mmCIF file of C-alpha atoms in Angstrom:
data_model
loop_
_atom_site.group_PDB
_atom_site.id
_atom_site.type_symbol
_atom_site.label_atom_id
_atom_site.label_comp_id
_atom_site.label_asym_id
_atom_site.label_seq_id
_atom_site.Cartn_x
_atom_site.Cartn_y
_atom_site.Cartn_z
ATOM 1 C CA MET A 1 34.010 15.191 163.897
ATOM 2 C CA THR A 2 30.612 15.216 162.255
ATOM 3 C CA GLY A 3 29.620 12.315 160.038
ATOM 4 C CA SER A 4 29.911 14.165 156.736
ATOM 5 C CA ARG A 5 33.252 15.854 157.419
ATOM 6 C CA PRO A 6 35.406 12.722 156.820
ATOM 7 C CA LEU A 7 33.511 12.128 153.575
ATOM 8 C CA TRP A 8 34.328 15.638 152.369
ATOM 9 C CA ILE A 9 37.961 15.199 153.373
ATOM 10 C CA ALA A 10 38.186 11.866 151.523
ATOM 11 C CA ALA A 11 36.598 13.393 148.419
ATOM 12 C CA LEU A 12 38.922 16.407 148.466
ATOM 13 C CA LEU A 13 41.960 14.147 148.868
ATOM 14 C CA LEU A 14 40.859 12.183 145.799
ATOM 15 C CA VAL A 15 40.290 15.349 143.752
ATOM 16 C CA GLY A 16 43.743 16.571 144.759
ATOM 17 C CA ALA A 17 45.202 13.208 143.791
ATOM 18 C CA ALA A 18 43.483 13.428 140.404
ATOM 19 C CA GLY A 19 45.129 16.797 139.812
ATOM 20 C CA ALA A 20 48.520 15.449 140.833
ATOM 21 C CA PHE A 21 48.186 12.398 138.592
ATOM 22 C CA TRP A 22 47.042 14.575 135.704
ATOM 23 C CA GLY A 23 50.103 16.763 136.160
ATOM 24 C CA ALA A 24 52.339 13.695 136.250
ATOM 25 C CA GLY A 25 50.883 12.451 132.972
ATOM 26 C CA SER A 26 49.047 9.522 134.582
ATOM 27 C CA VAL A 27 45.652 10.242 133.066
ATOM 28 C CA PRO A 28 44.173 6.786 133.846
ATOM 29 C CA LEU A 29 45.018 7.207 137.522
ATOM 30 C CA ALA A 30 43.547 10.715 137.462
ATOM 31 C CA LEU A 31 40.291 9.362 136.017
ATOM 32 C CA LEU A 32 40.307 6.537 138.551
ATOM 33 C CA SER A 33 40.652 9.082 141.349
ATOM 34 C CA LEU A 34 37.727 11.114 140.034
ATOM 35 C CA ALA A 35 35.575 8.010 139.671
ATOM 36 C CA SER A 36 36.495 7.070 143.237
ATOM 37 C CA VAL A 37 34.993 10.350 144.449
ATOM 38 C CA ALA A 38 31.613 9.312 143.031
ATOM 39 C CA ALA A 39 31.987 5.800 144.425
ATOM 40 C CA ALA A 40 32.919 7.076 147.884
ATOM 41 C CA VAL A 41 29.829 9.283 147.983
ATOM 42 C CA ALA A 42 27.475 6.599 146.647
ATOM 43 C CA LEU A 43 28.679 3.646 148.721
ATOM 44 C CA SER A 44 28.230 3.051 152.416
ATOM 45 C CA GLY A 45 29.420 0.683 155.098
ATOM 46 C CA LEU A 46 31.288 -2.374 153.875
ATOM 47 C CA GLY A 47 31.344 -1.206 150.247
ATOM 48 C CA ARG A 48 33.071 2.020 151.225
ATOM 49 C CA ARG A 49 35.608 0.118 153.327
ATOM 50 C CA ILE A 50 36.417 -2.204 150.415
ATOM 51 C CA LEU A 51 36.837 0.839 148.162
ATOM 52 C CA GLY A 52 39.162 2.348 150.762
ATOM 53 C CA ALA A 53 41.310 -0.786 150.856
ATOM 54 C CA LEU A 54 41.542 -0.811 147.053
ATOM 55 C CA LEU A 55 42.520 2.856 147.085
ATOM 56 C CA VAL A 56 45.322 2.138 149.538
ATOM 57 C CA VAL A 57 46.707 -0.521 147.181
ATOM 58 C CA VAL A 58 46.369 1.752 144.132
ATOM 59 C CA GLY A 59 47.944 4.675 145.975
ATOM 60 C CA VAL A 60 50.948 2.650 147.091
ATOM 61 C CA ALA A 61 51.434 1.276 143.567
ATOM 62 C CA ALA A 62 51.100 4.755 142.046
ATOM 63 C CA ALA A 63 53.670 6.206 144.444
ATOM 64 C CA PHE A 64 56.310 3.956 142.881
ATOM 65 C CA ASN A 65 55.953 5.809 139.563
ATOM 66 C CA GLY A 66 58.904 7.992 140.494
ATOM 67 C CA HIS A 67 57.522 11.384 139.400
ATOM 68 C CA TRP A 68 57.104 13.662 142.393
ATOM 69 C CA LEU A 69 53.512 14.530 141.429
ATOM 70 C CA ALA A 70 52.649 10.834 141.141
ATOM 71 C CA ILE A 71 54.151 10.258 144.587
ATOM 72 C CA ALA A 72 52.053 13.133 145.975
ATOM 73 C CA GLY A 73 48.942 11.754 144.271
ATOM 74 C CA GLY A 74 49.661 8.293 145.650
ATOM 75 C CA VAL A 75 49.985 9.698 149.165
ATOM 76 C CA LEU A 76 46.663 11.536 148.781
ATOM 77 C CA VAL A 77 44.924 8.394 147.497
ATOM 78 C CA VAL A 78 46.361 6.348 150.377
ATOM 79 C CA GLY A 79 45.166 9.013 152.839
ATOM 80 C CA SER A 80 41.666 8.905 151.387
ATOM 81 C CA GLY A 81 41.663 5.109 151.448
ATOM 82 C CA VAL A 82 42.781 4.945 155.067
ATOM 83 C CA LEU A 83 40.120 7.479 156.023
ATOM 84 C CA GLN A 84 37.434 5.416 154.281
ATOM 85 C CA VAL A 85 38.575 2.180 155.892
ATOM 86 C CA ALA A 86 38.715 3.749 159.352
ATOM 87 C CA LEU A 87 35.565 5.890 159.259
ATOM 88 C CA GLY A 88 33.614 4.489 156.311
ATOM 89 C CA ALA A 89 30.767 3.175 158.423
ATOM 90 C CA ARG A 90 30.181 6.573 160.047
ATOM 91 C CA MET A 91 30.101 8.543 156.801
ATOM 92 C CA PRO A 92 26.649 9.314 155.417
ATOM 93 C CA LYS A 93 25.361 7.764 152.221
ATOM 94 C CA ILE A 94 24.191 9.979 149.386
ATOM 95 C CA GLY A 95 20.726 11.397 150.028
ATOM 96 C CA VAL A 96 20.651 10.329 153.677
ATOM 97 C CA GLY A 97 22.290 13.281 155.411
ATOM 98 C CA GLY A 98 19.910 15.782 156.923
ATOM 99 C CA GLN A 99 16.676 13.900 156.325
ATOM 100 C CA LYS A 100 14.183 14.319 159.110
ATOM 101 C CA THR A 101 10.926 12.591 159.744
ATOM 102 C CA ARG A 102 7.934 14.604 158.664
ATOM 103 C CA ALA A 103 5.338 15.405 161.263
ATOM 104 C CA GLN A 104 1.774 14.474 160.323
ATOM 105 C CA ASP A 105 0.024 17.504 158.894
ATOM 106 C CA PRO A 106 -3.679 16.910 158.189
ATOM 107 C CA GLU A 107 -3.868 19.741 155.667
ATOM 108 C CA THR A 108 -0.907 18.420 153.680
ATOM 109 C CA ASP A 109 -2.369 14.917 153.796
ATOM 110 C CA MET A 110 -5.632 16.251 152.369
ATOM 111 C CA TRP A 111 -3.813 17.948 149.490
ATOM 112 C CA ARG A 112 -1.915 14.739 148.762
ATOM 113 C CA ALA A 113 -5.200 12.832 148.714
ATOM 114 C CA LEU A 114 -6.548 15.313 146.164
ATOM 115 C CA GLU A 115 -3.417 14.859 144.044
ATOM 116 C CA ARG A 116 -3.991 11.088 144.058
ATOM 117 C CA GLY A 117 -7.585 11.647 142.957
ATOM 118 C CA ASP A 118 -9.176 10.745 146.284
ATOM 119 C CA ASP A 119 -11.868 12.865 147.891
ATOM 120 C CA PRO A 120 -10.602 13.578 151.421
ATOM 121 C CA THR A 121 -14.093 14.681 152.530
ATOM 122 C CA ASP A 122 -15.657 11.368 151.534
ATOM 123 C CA ASP A 123 -16.348 9.065 154.458
ATOM 124 C CA LYS A 124 -15.088 6.073 152.505
ATOM 125 C CA ALA A 125 -11.758 7.665 151.632
ATOM 126 C CA PRO A 126 -8.855 6.822 153.899
ATOM 127 C CA GLY A 127 -8.108 9.714 156.191
ATOM 128 C CA GLY A 128 -11.482 11.354 155.555
ATOM 129 C CA PRO A 129 -13.736 12.531 158.355
ATOM 130 C CA SER A 130 -15.920 9.903 159.909
ATOM 131 C CA SER A 131 -19.614 10.480 160.381
ATOM 132 C CA ASN A 132 -21.577 8.697 163.046
ATOM 133 C CA GLU A 133 -24.983 8.681 161.340
#
């Protein structure tokens, strides 16, 4: 399983739970599920595991509502929470997935120096050519 796949699964479980809670008339739990999607994507490591544990507790409590949609939503929230507790450390944090180190490109560095207001051809400028006169 790739690192981002469990995160997508956890988010989809929470969105499904929000729909189930909305259908059961539990609007606060539906909003909590949607907010948990944002929290699951933004958090990482220990924070995501704590969120997962809280979701397990909320899901179990919501399943005792008695309405079949609330039970289904509770099961989905518990599933998302268990997934976050088990694999939370391996899931990527927002903005981290797919970033690669940039190779040094002298031409790009020169353009960036111009954008900063530096003269890249000046000997005194950092990164400029050195003259041995």
